[in-house]
Amino acid sequence: MVKGILNRVKNRLKADANQSGLSESKTCSTIGSLAGLLGPAGRITLASLKKAYQECEREVFIEFVRNPVLAGSAFFDETPVFTQNSADGDTGKTQLVSDLDRSGKLSGPGSSLPYAIYPLTKRIDATSPANIFTIGRTINNDMNMKDMAISKDHAVIRIIKGSFFIEDCGSTNGTKLNGRRINKKPQKLGYNDVIGLGNHEFTFLFPSSLYNLLSKSHT
């Protein structure tokens, strides 16, 4: 599937180049090539990204990913071990996070979140507005994060005039941006910003930065 999508991206870039002499995307669209590769939680597997990296040039990879991603903390480990945990374990009430919780070893439904990669691309079956990405513990969110420290409706990322903004939705444990707790006032996201959600941190990466990280892992 990845190879077929990459071929379509390559053909589109060639067509754009023939028409305008430019192959760079000028607009931000949340309906992209990655949509068919996203799971029900809004995640893409590292294996799919690595395959894309191995089979195409930098320009094609950037167009393939197109929009920024939220990458879990384990993505930056030298030798990450990727795990799966499909158990829900939702008791219906968000659990408070203490400093001890943050420093301890994670287990349970949220244990795979450090290894998660969430592209800011809409799933094919998404029902929320194209410029909004909801984040929370329940399956109706664009980014479904099954962890009891994350609220059912925890945060939202909005696209405003081509830029990305994050805001908290009154969550129990709050949302942090680069270590600072934020509120419902939208905060603009930039290169390598770190977003804290419950027990977990995610780095905001542009496609070019993602390509560079994959490149380092192959050297």
PDB file of C-alpha atoms in Angstrom:
ATOM      1  CA  MET A   1       0.000   0.000   0.000  1.00  0.00           C
ATOM      2  CA  VAL A   2       2.809   2.420   0.896  1.00  0.00           C
ATOM      3  CA  LYS A   3       4.514   1.903  -2.463  1.00  0.00           C
ATOM      4  CA  GLY A   4       1.296   2.596  -4.385  1.00  0.00           C
ATOM      5  CA  ILE A   5       0.662   5.806  -2.462  1.00  0.00           C
ATOM      6  CA  LEU A   6       4.247   6.957  -3.013  1.00  0.00           C
ATOM      7  CA  ASN A   7       3.887   6.388  -6.765  1.00  0.00           C
ATOM      8  CA  ARG A   8       0.782   8.585  -6.799  1.00  0.00           C
ATOM      9  CA  VAL A   9       2.635  11.294  -4.873  1.00  0.00           C
ATOM     10  CA  LYS A  10       5.536  11.147  -7.341  1.00  0.00           C
ATOM     11  CA  ASN A  11       3.160  11.463 -10.298  1.00  0.00           C
ATOM     12  CA  ARG A  12       1.399  14.411  -8.673  1.00  0.00           C
ATOM     13  CA  LEU A  13       4.701  16.185  -8.074  1.00  0.00           C
ATOM     14  CA  LYS A  14       5.693  15.662 -11.707  1.00  0.00           C
ATOM     15  CA  ALA A  15       2.366  17.043 -12.884  1.00  0.00           C
ATOM     16  CA  ASP A  16       2.694  20.078 -10.607  1.00  0.00           C
ATOM     17  CA  ALA A  17       6.224  20.694 -11.866  1.00  0.00           C
ATOM     18  CA  ASN A  18       5.090  20.515 -15.487  1.00  0.00           C
ATOM     19  CA  GLN A  19       2.274  22.960 -14.870  1.00  0.00           C
ATOM     20  CA  SER A  20       4.023  25.537 -12.721  1.00  0.00           C
ATOM     21  CA  GLY A  21       7.702  24.698 -12.584  1.00  0.00           C
ATOM     22  CA  LEU A  22       7.333  24.208  -8.841  1.00  0.00           C
ATOM     23  CA  SER A  23       6.892  21.004  -6.877  1.00  0.00           C
ATOM     24  CA  GLU A  24       6.391  22.477  -3.419  1.00  0.00           C
ATOM     25  CA  SER A  25       2.923  22.455  -1.866  1.00  0.00           C
ATOM     26  CA  LYS A  26       1.548  25.959  -1.360  1.00  0.00           C
ATOM     27  CA  THR A  27      -1.483  25.116   0.774  1.00  0.00           C
ATOM     28  CA  CYS A  28      -2.106  23.228   3.981  1.00  0.00           C
ATOM     29  CA  SER A  29      -4.569  20.388   3.446  1.00  0.00           C
ATOM     30  CA  THR A  30      -5.532  17.902   6.141  1.00  0.00           C
ATOM     31  CA  ILE A  31      -6.731  15.412   3.535  1.00  0.00           C
ATOM     32  CA  GLY A  32      -3.477  13.854   2.380  1.00  0.00           C
ATOM     33  CA  SER A  33      -1.743  10.738   1.136  1.00  0.00           C
ATOM     34  CA  LEU A  34      -1.339   9.387   4.674  1.00  0.00           C
ATOM     35  CA  ALA A  35      -5.088   9.143   5.292  1.00  0.00           C
ATOM     36  CA  GLY A  36      -5.355   5.558   4.057  1.00  0.00           C
ATOM     37  CA  LEU A  37      -2.507   4.438   6.340  1.00  0.00           C
ATOM     38  CA  LEU A  38      -3.917   5.813   9.588  1.00  0.00           C
ATOM     39  CA  GLY A  39      -5.332   3.426  12.154  1.00  0.00           C
ATOM     40  CA  PRO A  40      -8.588   4.041  14.062  1.00  0.00           C
ATOM     41  CA  ALA A  41      -6.656   5.969  16.726  1.00  0.00           C
ATOM     42  CA  GLY A  42      -5.247   8.374  14.105  1.00  0.00           C
ATOM     43  CA  ARG A  43      -1.744   6.875  14.298  1.00  0.00           C
ATOM     44  CA  ILE A  44       0.677   5.730  11.610  1.00  0.00           C
ATOM     45  CA  THR A  45       3.178   2.950  12.204  1.00  0.00           C
ATOM     46  CA  LEU A  46       6.891   3.638  12.258  1.00  0.00           C
ATOM     47  CA  ALA A  47       7.281   0.748   9.810  1.00  0.00           C
ATOM     48  CA  SER A  48       5.190   2.613   7.206  1.00  0.00           C
ATOM     49  CA  LEU A  49       7.256   5.783   7.639  1.00  0.00           C
ATOM     50  CA  LYS A  50      10.527   3.869   7.387  1.00  0.00           C
ATOM     51  CA  LYS A  51       9.334   2.146   4.222  1.00  0.00           C
ATOM     52  CA  ALA A  52       8.432   5.509   2.702  1.00  0.00           C
ATOM     53  CA  TYR A  53      11.833   6.904   3.692  1.00  0.00           C
ATOM     54  CA  GLN A  54      13.638   3.970   2.093  1.00  0.00           C
ATOM     55  CA  GLU A  55      11.702   4.062  -1.178  1.00  0.00           C
ATOM     56  CA  CYS A  56      11.618   7.749  -2.087  1.00  0.00           C
ATOM     57  CA  GLU A  57      13.670  10.912  -2.232  1.00  0.00           C
ATOM     58  CA  ARG A  58      13.416  13.678   0.353  1.00  0.00           C
ATOM     59  CA  GLU A  59      11.073  15.847  -1.738  1.00  0.00           C
ATOM     60  CA  VAL A  60       8.624  12.986  -2.267  1.00  0.00           C
ATOM     61  CA  PHE A  61       8.718  11.988   1.411  1.00  0.00           C
ATOM     62  CA  ILE A  62       7.932  15.554   2.510  1.00  0.00           C
ATOM     63  CA  GLU A  63       4.959  15.696   0.137  1.00  0.00           C
ATOM     64  CA  PHE A  64       3.884  12.216   1.276  1.00  0.00           C
ATOM     65  CA  VAL A  65       3.776  13.282   4.957  1.00  0.00           C
ATOM     66  CA  ARG A  66       2.716  16.825   3.995  1.00  0.00           C
ATOM     67  CA  ASN A  67       1.678  18.091   7.444  1.00  0.00           C
ATOM     68  CA  PRO A  68       3.413  18.087  10.835  1.00  0.00           C
ATOM     69  CA  VAL A  69       3.237  15.062  13.146  1.00  0.00           C
ATOM     70  CA  LEU A  70       3.186  14.559  16.907  1.00  0.00           C
ATOM     71  CA  ALA A  71       5.925  12.056  17.727  1.00  0.00           C
ATOM     72  CA  GLY A  72       6.060  10.228  21.059  1.00  0.00           C
ATOM     73  CA  SER A  73       9.084  10.529  23.318  1.00  0.00           C
ATOM     74  CA  ALA A  74      10.454   7.063  22.487  1.00  0.00           C
ATOM     75  CA  PHE A  75      10.858   8.145  18.866  1.00  0.00           C
ATOM     76  CA  PHE A  76      13.972  10.002  19.977  1.00  0.00           C
ATOM     77  CA  ASP A  77      15.560   7.022  21.710  1.00  0.00           C
ATOM     78  CA  GLU A  78      18.515   5.461  19.921  1.00  0.00           C
ATOM     79  CA  THR A  79      17.072   1.950  20.068  1.00  0.00           C
ATOM     80  CA  PRO A  80      13.324   2.222  20.731  1.00  0.00           C
ATOM     81  CA  VAL A  81      11.299  -0.972  21.222  1.00  0.00           C
ATOM     82  CA  PHE A  82       7.831  -0.649  19.740  1.00  0.00           C
ATOM     83  CA  THR A  83       4.964  -2.335  21.520  1.00  0.00           C
ATOM     84  CA  GLN A  84       1.228  -2.702  21.082  1.00  0.00           C
ATOM     85  CA  ASN A  85      -1.437  -2.669  23.775  1.00  0.00           C
ATOM     86  CA  SER A  86      -5.037  -2.935  22.672  1.00  0.00           C
ATOM     87  CA  ALA A  87      -6.641  -3.092  26.122  1.00  0.00           C
ATOM     88  CA  ASP A  88      -8.923  -0.176  26.929  1.00  0.00           C
ATOM     89  CA  GLY A  89      -9.012  -0.225  30.733  1.00  0.00           C
ATOM     90  CA  ASP A  90     -11.264   2.872  30.824  1.00  0.00           C
ATOM     91  CA  THR A  91     -13.007   3.231  34.178  1.00  0.00           C
ATOM     92  CA  GLY A  92     -14.767   6.403  33.026  1.00  0.00           C
ATOM     93  CA  LYS A  93     -12.868   8.771  35.330  1.00  0.00           C
ATOM     94  CA  THR A  94      -9.640  10.580  34.491  1.00  0.00           C
ATOM     95  CA  GLN A  95      -6.891   9.792  36.993  1.00  0.00           C
ATOM     96  CA  LEU A  96      -4.784  12.533  38.536  1.00  0.00           C
ATOM     97  CA  VAL A  97      -1.106  12.562  37.612  1.00  0.00           C
ATOM     98  CA  SER A  98       1.478  12.977  40.374  1.00  0.00           C
ATOM     99  CA  ASP A  99       5.192  13.547  40.045  1.00  0.00           C
ATOM    100  CA  LEU A 100       5.677   9.920  41.082  1.00  0.00           C
ATOM    101  CA  ASP A 101       3.417   8.785  38.231  1.00  0.00           C
ATOM    102  CA  ARG A 102       5.493  10.794  35.764  1.00  0.00           C
ATOM    103  CA  SER A 103       8.808   9.339  36.913  1.00  0.00           C
ATOM    104  CA  GLY A 104       7.631   5.742  37.267  1.00  0.00           C
ATOM    105  CA  LYS A 105       7.463   3.011  34.672  1.00  0.00           C
ATOM    106  CA  LEU A 106       4.332   3.225  32.535  1.00  0.00           C
ATOM    107  CA  SER A 107       2.054   0.230  32.156  1.00  0.00           C
ATOM    108  CA  GLY A 108      -1.470  -0.482  30.987  1.00  0.00           C
ATOM    109  CA  PRO A 109      -3.430   0.942  28.032  1.00  0.00           C
ATOM    110  CA  GLY A 110      -1.248   4.049  27.642  1.00  0.00           C
ATOM    111  CA  SER A 111       2.070   2.192  27.604  1.00  0.00           C
ATOM    112  CA  SER A 112       2.323   2.331  23.792  1.00  0.00           C
ATOM    113  CA  LEU A 113       1.849   6.117  23.583  1.00  0.00           C
ATOM    114  CA  PRO A 114       5.585   6.949  23.846  1.00  0.00           C
ATOM    115  CA  TYR A 115       5.967   5.016  20.586  1.00  0.00           C
ATOM    116  CA  ALA A 116       3.018   6.689  18.831  1.00  0.00           C
ATOM    117  CA  ILE A 117       3.187   8.942  15.780  1.00  0.00           C
ATOM    118  CA  TYR A 118       0.101  11.067  15.092  1.00  0.00           C
ATOM    119  CA  PRO A 119       0.127  12.878  11.723  1.00  0.00           C
ATOM    120  CA  LEU A 120      -1.963  16.030  11.462  1.00  0.00           C
ATOM    121  CA  THR A 121      -3.887  14.370   8.654  1.00  0.00           C
ATOM    122  CA  LYS A 122      -7.550  13.402   8.830  1.00  0.00           C
ATOM    123  CA  ARG A 123      -8.587   9.765   8.848  1.00  0.00           C
ATOM    124  CA  ILE A 124     -10.792   8.740   5.946  1.00  0.00           C
ATOM    125  CA  ASP A 125     -13.727   8.261   8.333  1.00  0.00           C
ATOM    126  CA  ALA A 126     -13.146  11.505  10.296  1.00  0.00           C
ATOM    127  CA  THR A 127     -16.281  13.524  11.100  1.00  0.00           C
ATOM    128  CA  SER A 128     -14.715  16.595  12.741  1.00  0.00           C
ATOM    129  CA  PRO A 129     -14.044  19.815  10.752  1.00  0.00           C
ATOM    130  CA  ALA A 130     -11.026  19.700   8.433  1.00  0.00           C
ATOM    131  CA  ASN A 131      -9.139  22.393  10.360  1.00  0.00           C
ATOM    132  CA  ILE A 132      -9.576  20.830  13.807  1.00  0.00           C
ATOM    133  CA  PHE A 133      -7.835  17.859  15.445  1.00  0.00           C
ATOM    134  CA  THR A 134      -9.373  16.730  18.717  1.00  0.00           C
ATOM    135  CA  ILE A 135      -7.222  14.885  21.274  1.00  0.00           C
ATOM    136  CA  GLY A 136      -8.644  12.680  23.998  1.00  0.00           C
ATOM    137  CA  ARG A 137      -9.185   9.273  25.532  1.00  0.00           C
ATOM    138  CA  THR A 138     -12.341   8.298  23.636  1.00  0.00           C
ATOM    139  CA  ILE A 139     -12.498   6.857  20.128  1.00  0.00           C
ATOM    140  CA  ASN A 140     -14.479   9.802  18.720  1.00  0.00           C
ATOM    141  CA  ASN A 141     -11.321  11.958  18.873  1.00  0.00           C
ATOM    142  CA  ASP A 142      -9.055  12.454  15.856  1.00  0.00           C
ATOM    143  CA  MET A 143      -6.124  11.491  18.072  1.00  0.00           C
ATOM    144  CA  ASN A 144      -7.336   8.749  20.382  1.00  0.00           C
ATOM    145  CA  MET A 145      -4.955   8.339  23.341  1.00  0.00           C
ATOM    146  CA  LYS A 146      -6.020   5.497  25.644  1.00  0.00           C
ATOM    147  CA  ASP A 147      -4.533   6.572  28.926  1.00  0.00           C
ATOM    148  CA  MET A 148      -6.471   7.262  32.112  1.00  0.00           C
ATOM    149  CA  ALA A 149      -4.391  10.400  32.780  1.00  0.00           C
ATOM    150  CA  ILE A 150      -5.737  11.884  29.538  1.00  0.00           C
ATOM    151  CA  SER A 151      -9.259  13.308  29.624  1.00  0.00           C
ATOM    152  CA  LYS A 152     -11.994  12.159  27.282  1.00  0.00           C
ATOM    153  CA  ASP A 153     -11.816  15.585  25.610  1.00  0.00           C
ATOM    154  CA  HIS A 154      -8.322  16.748  26.526  1.00  0.00           C
ATOM    155  CA  ALA A 155      -7.036  19.239  23.941  1.00  0.00           C
ATOM    156  CA  VAL A 156      -7.522  20.439  20.395  1.00  0.00           C
ATOM    157  CA  ILE A 157      -5.189  21.557  17.611  1.00  0.00           C
ATOM    158  CA  ARG A 158      -6.595  24.114  15.190  1.00  0.00           C
ATOM    159  CA  ILE A 159      -5.256  25.214  11.824  1.00  0.00           C
ATOM    160  CA  ILE A 160      -5.620  28.961  11.390  1.00  0.00           C
ATOM    161  CA  LYS A 161      -4.330  30.586   8.205  1.00  0.00           C
ATOM    162  CA  GLY A 162      -1.859  27.751   7.634  1.00  0.00           C
ATOM    163  CA  SER A 163      -0.457  27.781  11.184  1.00  0.00           C
ATOM    164  CA  PHE A 164      -1.091  25.238  13.950  1.00  0.00           C
ATOM    165  CA  PHE A 165      -2.418  26.216  17.381  1.00  0.00           C
ATOM    166  CA  ILE A 166      -3.074  24.076  20.466  1.00  0.00           C
ATOM    167  CA  GLU A 167      -5.436  24.724  23.349  1.00  0.00           C
ATOM    168  CA  ASP A 168      -6.538  22.804  26.424  1.00  0.00           C
ATOM    169  CA  CYS A 169     -10.181  21.744  26.752  1.00  0.00           C
ATOM    170  CA  GLY A 170     -10.405  21.998  30.532  1.00  0.00           C
ATOM    171  CA  SER A 171      -8.676  18.650  31.033  1.00  0.00           C
ATOM    172  CA  THR A 172      -8.076  17.205  34.504  1.00  0.00           C
ATOM    173  CA  ASN A 173      -4.276  17.024  34.224  1.00  0.00           C
ATOM    174  CA  GLY A 174      -3.829  19.899  31.827  1.00  0.00           C
ATOM    175  CA  THR A 175      -1.855  20.439  28.645  1.00  0.00           C
ATOM    176  CA  LYS A 176       1.703  21.755  28.615  1.00  0.00           C
ATOM    177  CA  LEU A 177       3.679  23.449  25.873  1.00  0.00           C
ATOM    178  CA  ASN A 178       7.438  23.298  26.413  1.00  0.00           C
ATOM    179  CA  GLY A 179       6.864  22.642  30.115  1.00  0.00           C
ATOM    180  CA  ARG A 180       4.381  25.475  30.652  1.00  0.00           C
ATOM    181  CA  ARG A 181       0.749  24.696  31.360  1.00  0.00           C
ATOM    182  CA  ILE A 182      -1.637  26.318  28.869  1.00  0.00           C
ATOM    183  CA  ASN A 183      -5.356  27.076  28.973  1.00  0.00           C
ATOM    184  CA  LYS A 184      -8.123  27.504  26.423  1.00  0.00           C
ATOM    185  CA  LYS A 185      -6.289  30.379  24.732  1.00  0.00           C
ATOM    186  CA  PRO A 186      -4.757  29.013  21.472  1.00  0.00           C
ATOM    187  CA  GLN A 187      -0.955  28.761  21.522  1.00  0.00           C
ATOM    188  CA  LYS A 188       0.953  28.651  18.246  1.00  0.00           C
ATOM    189  CA  LEU A 189       3.038  25.530  17.638  1.00  0.00           C
ATOM    190  CA  GLY A 190       6.530  25.768  16.207  1.00  0.00           C
ATOM    191  CA  TYR A 191       9.523  23.649  15.286  1.00  0.00           C
ATOM    192  CA  ASN A 192      10.329  20.962  17.900  1.00  0.00           C
ATOM    193  CA  ASP A 193       7.795  22.233  20.430  1.00  0.00           C
ATOM    194  CA  VAL A 194       7.069  19.655  23.132  1.00  0.00           C
ATOM    195  CA  ILE A 195       3.429  19.037  24.042  1.00  0.00           C
ATOM    196  CA  GLY A 196       2.665  17.445  27.418  1.00  0.00           C
ATOM    197  CA  LEU A 197      -0.547  15.426  27.717  1.00  0.00           C
ATOM    198  CA  GLY A 198      -1.085  13.500  30.949  1.00  0.00           C
ATOM    199  CA  ASN A 199       1.950  11.230  31.468  1.00  0.00           C
ATOM    200  CA  HIS A 200       3.208  11.692  27.940  1.00  0.00           C
ATOM    201  CA  GLU A 201       5.129  14.145  25.794  1.00  0.00           C
ATOM    202  CA  PHE A 202       4.942  14.548  22.028  1.00  0.00           C
ATOM    203  CA  THR A 203       7.227  16.595  19.795  1.00  0.00           C
ATOM    204  CA  PHE A 204       5.756  18.717  17.015  1.00  0.00           C
ATOM    205  CA  LEU A 205       7.754  17.843  13.889  1.00  0.00           C
ATOM    206  CA  PHE A 206       7.540  19.175  10.360  1.00  0.00           C
ATOM    207  CA  PRO A 207       7.940  16.583   7.562  1.00  0.00           C
ATOM    208  CA  SER A 208      11.500  17.735   6.815  1.00  0.00           C
ATOM    209  CA  SER A 209      12.493  17.242  10.477  1.00  0.00           C
ATOM    210  CA  LEU A 210      10.899  13.807  10.469  1.00  0.00           C
ATOM    211  CA  TYR A 211      12.895  12.894   7.364  1.00  0.00           C
ATOM    212  CA  ASN A 212      16.110  14.077   9.017  1.00  0.00           C
ATOM    213  CA  LEU A 213      15.440  11.952  12.121  1.00  0.00           C
ATOM    214  CA  LEU A 214      14.802   8.873   9.996  1.00  0.00           C
ATOM    215  CA  SER A 215      17.989   9.646   8.094  1.00  0.00           C
ATOM    216  CA  LYS A 216      20.004   9.702  11.326  1.00  0.00           C
ATOM    217  CA  SER A 217      18.556   6.355  12.389  1.00  0.00           C
ATOM    218  CA  HIS A 218      19.915   4.803   9.176  1.00  0.00           C
ATOM    219  CA  THR A 219      23.473   6.123   9.520  1.00  0.00           C
TER     220      THR A 219
END
